Amino acid sequence: MAVRKHPSFRQFLADRGFFIVLALTFALFSVATDNFLSVGNVFGVIHSMTPLAVMSVGMALVVMTGKIDISVGSVAFLSTSIGVIAMRDYGFGPLAACALTLLVGVVCGAVNGVLVARFGVDPLITTLGSMIAFRGLGLQLTNSVMLQLPEATRASGNIAVGPVYLDILFGALVIVGFHYLHTRRPFGRVLTAIGNDVVAANKVGLPVDRVVFQSFVISGLMAAVAGTMTALQLGAVTAFLGQGAEFNALAVIVVGGISLTGGRGNLLVGIPLGAALFEFIRNGLTHLGADPYSYRLVGGVVIFVAMYADAIRTKLLASRRKLIIDG
Amino acid sequence: MSVQADPTLPAPRLRLRQYLPSLILLVLVATLLTVMWAYMPNFFRLNNIINILLQASILGLLAIGMTGVLITGGIDLSMPANMALAAVLGTMAMRSTGSAAIGPVVMLAVGLALGAVNAVAVARLKMIPFVVTLSTMTVVSGTCIWITNSVSITGLPPSYTHTLLAKPFGIPVGVFAMVLFTVIASFVMQRCVPGRWLYTVGLNPRAARIGRVPVDRVIAGAYLAAGLMAGVTAVLLTARLGSASANMGADALTLDIIAACVVGGVSTFGGVGRAYGAVFGAILITVLSNVMNLAGVSFYVGLVIKGAVIVAFVAAEHRWRH
C-alpha cells in the first residue's frame, strides 16, 4: 500500500471526524429541542457524566498498554457496597467508609493486576471472570437489594458552586492530574512504550510487569472513586450500580480517540469530549422524547462508528510503518 | 518399522506438560462425580444422565460455535444476545403466520445475519473482535428488549414444540443435535482444508497470509458459524422453554460458554482446541452448576466460583504452554 502524499479524505475523517460528530450532535439537539441549550442543562449533563469520565480515565491507562479492564463496573459496585455495609452495620464514619471503598477498589485492581502481569493470563478473560465474580460477591453481600446512604452524606454528591457542581471540579482535577501523569511522568511514558511495542519495551529494560500491574491497580481505584461519586449522586447503592459501565467507559475511550491497540491517545482531550458526546446524545434523546430502550441501540451504533475510525487510523499508521503484509 | 524421533525436539517433557491440563481436568471431573454420588446416589441412573446431557446441550452447541472463533484468536461475546434475538423474531414469525416450519428458518437466518455483521466488522473492517462483539451484544440485546418490552413471547405452534421435544429411542432431540454438531464440527476442523486453515490463522496469521491462506474469509467463516450455532440453539431452547424472551441472552451465559471452552482446552490466544473438548467442557460446567445447586451454594457465589475456575484454567494453560 503506497503512502499518499496529501492527506486523504478518509484520514481527515479518522482524525477530525469525532469533533464534527460532536458539533453536529450539539447543533442538532440545540435546534430540535427547546431546553437542551441552557446553562442548567449543559452543566447538568456534565455533572452526570463526571463519574463515567473518572472511571474511563483509570481504564484508559490500562488501554494505553494495549490491555483491557472490563471489570470496572463490578469493582465500582462491589467497593461501594462494602463501604455502605461498613457504615450501616459496623459503625464506620463517612470518611472511613470512603477510605475502605477505595481500598477495596485497589485490592480488586491488584487481583486483576497480579493475574495479568504475574501469571500472564489474557487480560480479557481475567477481567471477564473478575467482572462476573466481583458482581456476584457484591450481590451476595447486599442480597441484591438497594442500600440507602445515611442522611448526612446523601446531599454531598450534589453540592454546587453557582451552576458548577463540586464533582465537576473534582473530575476536571483528576483528568488534568492523569494527563500530567501520562505525558510528563516516567510511569506514563512507560505505559505508552508498552502499548506501542511490548517486546521492545522489555528489551530496553523497562519495568513492564510492574507498570502493567500498577495500571490495573489505578484502574480499580478510579472505578471505586467513580462508584463513590455515583452513589453520592444517587443517595443509594443499587444492584445495578456500574452495570454496563465497562461498556460505556470503553465507548468513551474509543470515541475519545484512545486506540484500543495501545500506545496512542490524549487523555486531556479525549476523555471529557468522549464522555460528553455520549451524555449529550442520551440527554438530547430524552429531550426529544425518544423511547428509553433506544438509547442502547444509538450508543452501540456510535461506538461502532468510532471503532471503525480507530481501525482506519491503525491501518494507516501500520501502512506508514510498512508492517502490514498486503493480503 | 518405527519412526525415528527427531533429536531436535525435547519431546517427552513437552508431552507431559501438554497433557497436564487434561489430567487436572480428569481429577476435577472425578471429584465432582464422587460428590454427586455421595449426595445423590440416583445421579448415575441413565435417565438422569440423559437429563444432564439435555441441559448441557444448549451450552454445548454454543460452545462449538465459540470454539471456531476462539481458534482464530478472536472472541464472540454476542452469541447469547444473538440467540435471544433469533428466538424472539422466530417466535414472532411463527405466531403471526401460525406455521411451525417458518420459525427455525427465521431463527437460523437471523443468527447467520448477525454472525455476518460480526464477520464483516472483524474480517473486512479489521476491527477488534472483542469490542465489535461487545457492541453488537449491546445493540442486539437492546433491540431485543425494545421489541419485546421485556415481556416473554408465548404462543408457539404445538407441532413445533412437539417435534423438538420428541425423544426418539429415549434420547431427546437436543442431545442428538449436540452429538451431530460435535461430529460435524470435529470432522470439518480436523479433516477438511478450511478447518486446518482455521488453526493456521489462529497460530500465525502472517505466516498463513504468506502461505496463501484466505485469512479474511477463514475468519469470516468462523463468525458466520458462530452466528449459525446461535440460531440452532435458539430453535432448541425456544422449544424447551415454550417461549422466547430477551432474558435468554443473559450475561452469565456468555461466561458459561467461555468457561466451557477454556475448561475444554480451547486456548483464548488462538490456534489450539477441539470442538469435542468444548462440548465436554460444557457438560462439566453443567454438572458443576448442578453440584453447586445441590450443595446449596447461592447463584451469586456460583458466579464467583465459575469466574475463578475460568481464570485458574487460563493461568494454568499459560504456565504449561510456555
XYZ file of C-alpha atoms in Angstrom:
649
model
C 0.000 0.000 0.000
C 1.550 3.280 -1.078
C 1.714 6.227 1.282
C -0.321 9.119 -0.042
C 1.357 12.496 -0.174
C -1.709 14.629 0.551
C -3.983 13.835 3.485
C -6.834 11.736 2.189
C -10.474 12.276 2.998
C -10.514 9.040 4.995
C -7.639 10.214 7.117
C -9.319 13.569 7.642
C -12.462 11.759 8.803
C -10.463 9.473 11.052
C -8.572 12.337 12.686
C -11.227 15.014 12.932
C -14.458 13.070 12.413
C -15.172 12.864 16.099
C -15.228 16.646 16.585
C -17.529 17.006 13.594
C -19.921 14.437 15.064
C -19.873 16.155 18.463
C -20.534 19.582 16.936
C -23.284 18.234 14.690
C -24.959 16.413 17.592
C -24.833 19.518 19.741
C -26.204 21.710 16.954
C -28.932 19.233 16.065
C -30.268 18.908 19.600
C -29.988 22.658 20.202
C -32.175 23.363 17.175
C -34.557 20.435 17.582
C -35.469 20.898 21.258
C -36.286 23.903 23.405
C -34.442 23.292 26.652
C -31.315 21.430 25.517
C -29.190 24.543 25.102
C -29.397 26.119 28.548
C -26.693 26.649 31.161
C -28.555 24.497 33.662
C -28.965 21.575 31.291
C -25.410 21.655 29.970
C -23.957 21.673 33.476
C -26.428 19.004 34.490
C -25.170 16.800 31.671
C -21.551 17.395 32.628
C -22.454 16.646 36.251
C -23.954 13.284 35.374
C -21.101 12.322 33.051
C -18.337 13.038 35.584
C -18.314 9.600 37.300
C -18.112 7.939 33.883
C -15.233 10.209 32.873
C -13.355 9.397 36.099
C -13.860 5.677 35.544
C -12.769 5.958 31.907
C -9.581 7.817 32.739
C -8.467 4.988 35.043
C -9.351 2.337 32.488
C -7.618 4.405 29.789
C -4.265 3.784 31.492
C -4.793 0.034 31.087
C -5.895 0.538 27.475
C -2.736 2.590 26.845
C -0.688 -0.567 27.484
C -2.784 -2.411 24.881
C -4.627 -4.399 27.543
C -8.175 -4.085 28.786
C -10.077 -3.998 32.074
C -13.784 -4.768 31.762
C -14.269 -5.377 35.481
C -14.512 -1.645 36.333
C -18.322 -1.597 36.615
C -18.318 -4.524 39.017
C -15.439 -3.052 41.022
C -17.478 0.151 41.418
C -20.450 -1.886 42.647
C -18.513 -4.193 44.992
C -16.446 -1.408 46.586
C -19.376 0.928 47.228
C -21.478 -1.962 48.561
C -18.774 -2.822 51.087
C -18.446 0.861 52.017
C -22.194 1.255 52.636
C -22.408 -2.007 54.575
C -19.495 -0.845 56.741
C -21.392 2.381 57.538
C -24.670 0.576 58.217
C -23.519 -2.454 60.191
C -20.098 -1.669 61.619
C -20.455 1.972 62.589
C -17.898 3.379 60.121
C -17.943 7.144 59.667
C -18.409 8.514 56.139
C -14.701 9.238 55.665
C -13.574 5.855 56.992
C -16.151 4.147 54.777
C -14.885 6.136 51.813
C -11.324 5.041 52.558
C -12.486 1.438 52.843
C -14.289 1.741 49.485
C -11.137 2.986 47.798
C -9.103 0.239 49.483
C -11.466 -2.406 48.095
C -11.049 -0.844 44.657
C -7.272 -1.066 44.985
C -7.462 -4.696 46.114
C -9.756 -5.634 43.201
C -7.392 -3.895 40.788
C -4.436 -5.676 42.376
C -6.130 -9.065 41.882
C -6.533 -8.315 38.170
C -3.014 -6.922 38.010
C -1.395 -9.970 39.600
C -3.265 -12.348 37.307
C -2.320 -10.397 34.183
C 1.205 -9.219 34.986
C 2.436 -12.079 37.173
C 0.592 -15.115 35.818
C 0.278 -13.907 32.236
C -3.449 -14.599 31.940
C -5.187 -12.976 28.977
C -6.473 -9.621 30.359
C -9.825 -10.013 28.622
C -10.503 -13.396 30.235
C -9.141 -12.247 33.600
C -11.350 -9.207 33.791
C -14.346 -11.007 32.290
C -14.024 -13.568 35.076
C -13.472 -10.932 37.749
C -16.281 -8.782 36.329
C -18.762 -11.577 36.981
C -17.085 -12.738 40.198
C -16.957 -9.244 41.782
C -20.567 -8.565 40.902
C -21.568 -11.974 42.269
C -19.739 -11.186 45.502
C -21.396 -7.763 45.758
C -24.860 -9.195 45.095
C -24.268 -11.850 47.731
C -23.197 -9.220 50.309
C -26.099 -6.862 49.592
C -28.698 -9.595 48.950
C -29.225 -7.610 45.723
C -31.366 -5.008 47.499
C -30.903 -1.245 47.363
C -28.873 0.235 50.229
C -29.598 3.852 51.198
C -26.743 6.129 52.179
C -27.035 7.753 55.626
C -28.962 11.046 55.652
C -25.854 13.129 56.385
C -23.842 12.036 53.350
C -26.672 11.910 50.882
C -26.619 15.520 49.717
C -22.854 15.816 49.316
C -22.861 14.491 45.764
C -24.884 17.409 44.505
C -23.159 20.394 46.142
C -22.806 23.187 43.607
C -20.925 26.443 43.394
C -23.188 28.543 41.226
C -24.060 26.337 38.241
C -20.854 24.289 38.644
C -21.185 21.125 40.706
C -18.322 20.284 43.056
C -17.716 16.891 41.457
C -17.219 18.531 38.052
C -14.268 20.399 39.553
C -13.022 17.192 41.153
C -13.359 15.288 37.879
C -11.516 18.025 35.994
C -8.713 17.890 38.556
C -8.468 14.092 38.197
C -8.289 14.272 34.409
C -5.653 17.003 34.416
C -3.683 15.028 37.006
C -3.787 11.858 34.928
C -2.851 13.776 31.801
C 0.219 15.076 33.651
C 0.986 11.546 34.862
C 0.657 10.211 31.338
C 2.599 12.858 29.428
C 5.157 14.119 31.935
C 5.990 11.293 34.359
C 8.161 8.228 33.685
C 5.211 5.972 34.578
C 3.110 7.423 31.760
C 5.933 7.212 29.263
C 6.491 3.538 30.092
C 2.750 2.924 29.632
C 2.925 4.374 26.133
C 6.082 2.435 25.329
C 4.433 -0.850 26.376
C 1.395 -0.076 24.260
C 3.495 0.688 21.207
C 5.741 -2.352 21.384
C 5.828 -4.578 24.428
C 8.747 -6.660 23.136
C 10.903 -3.594 22.577
C 9.908 -2.205 25.980
C 11.052 -5.438 27.591
C 14.308 -5.454 25.640
C 15.327 -1.968 26.728
C 14.714 -2.999 30.322
C 11.573 -1.055 31.153
C 9.682 -2.420 34.175
C 6.843 -3.763 32.007
C 5.207 -6.129 34.507
C 5.324 -3.626 37.352
C 3.809 -0.820 35.301
C 1.062 -3.076 33.923
C 0.276 -4.166 37.471
C 0.157 -0.540 38.628
C -2.121 0.437 35.752
C -4.637 -2.236 36.813
C -4.451 -1.045 40.441
C -5.127 2.546 39.361
C -7.984 1.367 37.162
C -9.550 -0.407 40.157
C -9.009 2.641 42.366
C -10.634 5.018 39.867
C -13.538 2.596 39.433
C -14.094 2.778 43.199
C -13.863 6.595 43.084
C -16.400 6.680 40.247
C -18.652 4.283 42.157
C -18.497 6.530 45.231
C -19.384 9.580 43.122
C -22.338 7.758 41.553
C -23.559 6.546 44.944
C -23.327 10.066 46.370
C -25.252 11.481 43.412
C -27.996 8.873 43.700
C -28.019 8.727 47.509
C -28.015 4.934 47.403
C -26.191 1.842 46.136
C -28.435 -0.213 43.889
C -27.761 -3.671 42.485
C -27.453 -2.017 39.072
C -24.677 0.404 40.049
C -21.964 0.175 37.448
C -23.800 -2.415 35.354
C -22.764 -1.870 31.766
C -20.369 0.853 32.918
C -17.421 -1.063 31.472
C -19.062 -0.791 28.076
C -19.728 2.951 28.474
C -16.178 3.566 29.684
C -14.806 1.635 26.729
C -17.033 3.666 24.420
C -15.755 6.924 25.930
C -12.180 5.766 25.446
C -12.671 4.708 21.831
C -14.732 7.742 20.875
C -12.129 9.911 22.611
C -9.532 8.669 20.137
C -7.530 6.472 22.519
C -6.500 3.451 20.499
C -7.538 0.045 21.818
C -4.381 -1.418 20.327
C -2.463 0.710 22.810
C 0.079 3.484 22.861
C -1.916 6.292 21.287
C -4.295 8.913 22.645
C -4.678 12.097 24.607
C -6.441 11.851 27.963
C -6.981 15.590 28.436
C -8.907 15.981 25.178
C -10.253 12.506 24.558
C -11.891 11.548 27.847
C -14.018 14.673 28.555
C -15.167 15.016 24.948
C -15.824 11.301 24.558
C -17.922 11.264 27.723
C -19.671 14.483 26.667
C -20.716 13.026 23.304
C -22.449 10.078 24.965
C -24.190 12.097 27.638
C -25.297 14.769 25.174
C -26.770 12.128 22.893
C -28.606 10.486 25.789
C -29.803 13.833 27.141
C -30.820 15.064 23.703
C -32.812 11.893 23.032
C -34.604 12.386 26.353
C -35.461 15.946 25.361
C -36.743 14.649 22.036
C -38.945 12.187 23.911
C -37.368 9.070 22.382
C -38.032 5.575 23.732
C -35.521 4.918 26.576
C -34.922 1.426 25.185
C -33.478 3.009 22.043
C -30.535 4.624 23.914
C -28.557 1.397 23.975
C -29.081 0.990 20.256
C -27.943 4.537 19.409
C -24.989 4.245 21.801
C -23.983 0.955 20.210
C -24.050 2.464 16.736
C -21.945 5.452 17.835
C -19.259 3.241 19.365
C -19.274 1.020 16.289
C -18.528 4.030 14.068
C -15.854 5.261 16.485
C -14.157 1.869 16.427
C -14.225 1.822 12.671
C -12.419 5.174 12.702
C -9.882 3.670 15.127
C -9.386 0.677 12.831
C -8.736 3.016 9.871
C -6.258 5.042 11.913
C -4.416 1.896 12.997
C -4.326 0.658 9.418
C -2.988 3.978 8.094
C -0.320 4.050 10.781
C 0.651 0.460 10.113
C 0.926 1.036 6.390
C 3.141 4.003 7.075
C 5.369 1.765 9.135
C 5.142 -0.839 6.380
C 4.236 -3.519 8.897
C 1.261 -4.857 7.004
C 1.683 -7.686 4.581
C -0.791 -6.788 1.922
C -3.366 -9.557 1.577
C 9.210 -50.037 11.198
C 9.438 -47.402 13.851
C 9.705 -43.724 13.074
C 12.965 -42.144 14.165
C 12.418 -39.477 16.817
C 13.566 -36.014 15.837
C 16.528 -35.262 18.106
C 15.909 -31.503 17.919
C 12.622 -31.774 19.785
C 12.574 -32.195 23.574
C 9.600 -34.456 23.050
C 8.943 -36.334 26.320
C 8.865 -33.323 28.642
C 6.703 -31.359 26.259
C 4.267 -34.243 26.056
C 3.777 -34.450 29.801
C 3.240 -30.710 30.000
C 0.732 -30.861 27.187
C -1.357 -33.472 28.906
C -1.232 -31.962 32.393
C -4.315 -29.740 31.878
C -6.311 -32.761 30.715
C -5.116 -34.710 33.758
C -6.183 -31.940 36.119
C -9.499 -31.865 34.288
C -9.965 -35.606 34.798
C -9.243 -35.250 38.520
C -11.765 -32.422 38.727
C -14.415 -34.484 36.927
C -13.745 -37.483 39.176
C -14.098 -35.287 42.268
C -17.345 -33.785 41.024
C -18.788 -37.173 40.161
C -17.820 -38.535 43.588
C -19.551 -35.592 45.249
C -22.625 -36.238 43.128
C -22.554 -39.918 44.027
C -22.274 -39.135 47.732
C -25.062 -36.565 47.745
C -27.373 -38.242 45.314
C -26.882 -41.937 44.515
C -29.522 -41.673 41.793
C -27.235 -39.404 39.821
C -25.794 -42.258 37.809
C -29.115 -43.580 36.567
C -29.420 -43.443 32.798
C -32.421 -41.153 32.962
C -30.570 -38.554 34.978
C -27.502 -38.691 32.785
C -29.669 -38.070 29.732
C -31.226 -35.146 31.585
C -27.821 -33.660 32.317
C -26.846 -34.081 28.667
C -30.046 -32.323 27.627
C -29.267 -29.455 29.996
C -25.727 -29.297 28.654
C -26.813 -29.402 25.008
C -27.644 -25.666 24.824
C -24.294 -24.698 26.300
C -22.517 -27.343 24.222
C -23.934 -26.100 20.912
C -22.976 -22.506 21.720
C -19.519 -23.658 22.836
C -18.977 -25.398 19.470
C -19.646 -22.090 17.711
C -17.385 -20.212 20.105
C -14.570 -22.745 19.625
C -14.163 -21.839 15.953
C -13.961 -18.142 16.792
C -11.525 -18.669 19.675
C -9.262 -20.763 17.425
C -8.896 -17.814 15.040
C -7.732 -15.799 18.061
C -10.984 -13.837 18.299
C -13.940 -13.945 20.658
C -17.699 -13.635 20.187
C -19.424 -12.124 23.210
C -22.631 -11.536 21.257
C -23.675 -15.205 20.941
C -26.285 -15.274 23.744
C -27.731 -11.941 22.614
C -27.883 -13.181 19.008
C -29.588 -16.345 20.191
C -32.193 -14.324 22.099
C -32.975 -12.040 19.153
C -33.183 -15.007 16.772
C -35.557 -16.783 19.159
C -37.743 -13.696 19.614
C -38.022 -12.927 15.901
C -38.606 -16.604 15.020
C -41.321 -16.946 17.638
C -42.982 -13.750 16.433
C -42.918 -15.060 12.862
C -44.485 -18.351 13.962
C -47.146 -16.578 15.982
C -48.165 -14.274 13.170
C -48.175 -16.937 10.453
C -49.251 -19.907 12.571
C -46.803 -22.103 10.674
C -44.254 -24.107 12.660
C -41.849 -24.516 9.754
C -41.110 -20.821 9.391
C -39.745 -20.478 12.951
C -36.500 -22.428 12.568
C -35.901 -20.839 9.155
C -36.209 -17.326 10.587
C -34.079 -18.210 13.620
C -31.263 -19.667 11.547
C -31.438 -16.727 9.123
C -31.298 -14.151 11.936
C -28.391 -15.996 13.583
C -26.494 -16.094 10.285
C -27.231 -12.427 9.554
C -25.937 -11.299 12.952
C -22.915 -13.553 12.503
C -22.352 -11.856 9.137
C -22.318 -8.425 10.815
C -19.554 -9.604 13.169
C -17.755 -11.292 10.283
C -17.703 -8.151 8.129
C -16.618 -5.949 11.026
C -13.769 -8.232 12.106
C -12.543 -9.696 8.813
C -13.140 -6.833 6.402
C -13.122 -3.678 8.529
C -10.282 -5.089 10.697
C -11.932 -4.092 13.961
C -11.007 -5.663 17.290
C -13.180 -8.796 17.773
C -13.783 -8.283 21.451
C -15.043 -4.717 21.048
C -17.032 -5.480 17.909
C -18.933 -8.289 19.571
C -19.325 -6.294 22.781
C -21.035 -3.569 20.796
C -23.151 -5.989 18.723
C -24.094 -7.635 22.019
C -25.282 -4.282 23.364
C -27.096 -3.278 20.201
C -28.722 -6.694 19.742
C -29.825 -7.123 23.343
C -31.062 -3.512 23.339
C -33.078 -4.244 20.206
C -34.386 -7.424 21.767
C -35.636 -5.611 24.882
C -37.076 -2.862 22.702
C -39.034 -5.310 20.518
C -40.353 -7.409 23.363
C -40.762 -4.662 26.003
C -39.059 -7.197 28.312
C -42.093 -9.497 28.103
C -41.625 -13.108 27.062
C -43.340 -14.156 23.855
C -45.500 -17.259 24.006
C -47.951 -18.919 21.657
C -45.727 -21.428 19.875
C -47.487 -23.771 17.442
C -47.953 -27.164 19.186
C -46.374 -29.032 16.291
C -43.147 -27.035 16.797
C -42.664 -27.944 20.455
C -43.983 -31.453 19.810
C -41.359 -32.192 17.136
C -38.419 -30.709 19.007
C -39.263 -32.204 22.382
C -39.627 -35.706 20.942
C -37.437 -38.477 22.322
C -36.600 -40.994 19.610
C -35.086 -44.114 21.256
C -35.483 -42.371 24.608
C -32.913 -39.740 23.731
C -34.066 -36.111 23.369
C -33.645 -34.266 20.070
C -31.392 -31.711 21.805
C -28.849 -34.387 22.714
C -28.953 -35.751 19.176
C -28.314 -32.240 17.847
C -25.360 -31.766 20.178
C -23.787 -35.078 19.117
C -24.469 -34.389 15.441
C -22.924 -30.913 15.501
C -19.950 -32.130 17.538
C -19.238 -34.786 14.919
C -19.684 -32.340 12.021
C -17.538 -29.651 13.648
C -14.803 -32.125 14.610
C -14.762 -33.563 11.089
C -14.581 -30.148 9.426
C -11.925 -28.863 11.811
C -9.685 -31.939 11.798
C -10.118 -33.401 8.324
C -11.088 -30.607 5.921
C -8.856 -27.940 4.438
C -10.882 -24.922 5.668
C -10.769 -26.430 9.159
C -6.995 -26.759 9.053
C -6.779 -23.170 7.771
C -8.636 -22.154 10.931
C -5.758 -23.421 13.085
C -3.146 -21.890 10.785
C -4.789 -18.487 11.015
C -5.005 -18.746 14.781
C -1.413 -19.843 15.266
C 0.187 -17.269 12.986
C -1.900 -15.004 10.751
C 1.143 -13.548 8.977
C 2.550 -16.940 8.101
C -0.914 -18.015 6.970
C -1.143 -14.973 4.707
C 2.249 -15.703 3.204
C 1.132 -19.311 2.698
C -1.784 -18.026 0.595
C -4.450 -18.940 3.121
C -7.512 -16.725 2.540
C -7.221 -15.359 6.094
C -10.109 -12.916 5.931
C -12.511 -15.485 4.550
C -11.496 -18.055 7.169
C -12.087 -15.556 9.979
C -15.401 -14.500 8.445
C -16.396 -18.166 8.235
C -15.745 -18.674 11.941
C -18.039 -15.773 12.913
C -20.721 -16.957 10.472
C -20.571 -20.434 12.008
C -20.894 -18.912 15.486
C -23.978 -16.991 14.317
C -25.441 -20.169 12.833
C -24.892 -22.065 16.087
C -26.638 -19.246 17.956
C -29.581 -19.770 15.578
C -29.572 -23.555 16.085
C -29.513 -23.069 19.851
C -32.387 -20.596 19.600
C -34.514 -23.239 17.852
C -33.917 -25.833 20.583
C -34.085 -23.523 23.593
C -37.334 -21.890 22.445
C -38.918 -25.325 22.184
C -37.699 -26.312 25.645
C -38.808 -23.102 27.374
C -42.058 -22.893 25.414
C -41.458 -19.179 24.881
C -38.833 -16.663 23.789
C -37.605 -13.645 25.751
C -34.777 -11.144 25.956
C -33.635 -12.861 29.167
C -32.450 -15.910 27.206
C -29.284 -13.984 26.362
C -28.210 -13.172 29.923
C -24.608 -12.102 30.503
C -23.968 -15.095 32.767
C -24.445 -17.362 29.743
C -21.524 -15.680 27.970
C -19.366 -16.566 30.952
C -20.587 -20.169 30.854
C -19.747 -20.510 27.159
C -16.236 -19.183 27.621
C -15.844 -21.329 30.734
C -16.884 -24.411 28.758
C -14.346 -23.681 26.009
C -11.494 -22.834 28.369
C -12.092 -25.849 30.602
C -12.353 -27.975 27.454
C -8.846 -26.995 26.409
C -9.576 -24.291 23.830
C -6.931 -21.568 24.046
C -8.082 -17.957 24.225
C -4.909 -16.980 22.376
C -5.955 -18.888 19.282
C -4.757 -21.910 17.346
C -5.493 -24.599 19.945
C -8.636 -26.530 20.793
C -11.130 -29.163 19.725
C -14.893 -28.992 19.331
C -15.452 -32.141 21.392
C -13.280 -30.646 24.140
C -15.580 -27.638 24.329
C -18.645 -29.899 24.475
C -17.004 -31.888 27.235
C -16.321 -28.590 28.998
C -19.995 -27.664 28.618
C -21.056 -30.929 30.260
C -18.578 -30.322 33.068
C -19.848 -26.764 33.663
C -23.423 -28.078 33.723
C -22.510 -30.762 36.279
C -20.644 -28.130 38.295
C -23.736 -25.902 38.320
C -25.822 -28.866 39.451
C -23.385 -29.766 42.229
C -23.347 -26.169 43.462
C -27.142 -26.120 43.408
C -27.229 -29.324 45.380
C -24.708 -28.077 47.920
C -26.894 -25.007 48.479
C -24.383 -22.548 47.044
C -26.197 -19.343 46.091
C -26.359 -18.296 42.445
C -24.128 -15.292 43.132
C -21.420 -17.287 44.877
C -21.723 -19.720 41.984
C -20.759 -16.862 39.653
C -17.704 -16.151 41.789
C -16.647 -19.803 41.657
C -17.128 -20.011 37.877
C -15.154 -16.814 37.356
C -12.347 -18.235 39.483
C -12.405 -21.570 37.615
C -12.008 -19.810 34.248
C -9.148 -17.629 35.391
C -7.425 -20.590 37.077
C -7.650 -22.699 33.915
C -6.329 -19.938 31.673
C -3.485 -19.236 34.107
C -2.641 -22.938 34.248
C -2.762 -23.228 30.465
C -0.418 -20.278 30.108
C 2.079 -21.760 32.561
C 2.108 -25.179 30.955
C 2.412 -23.999 27.401
C 5.272 -21.585 27.959
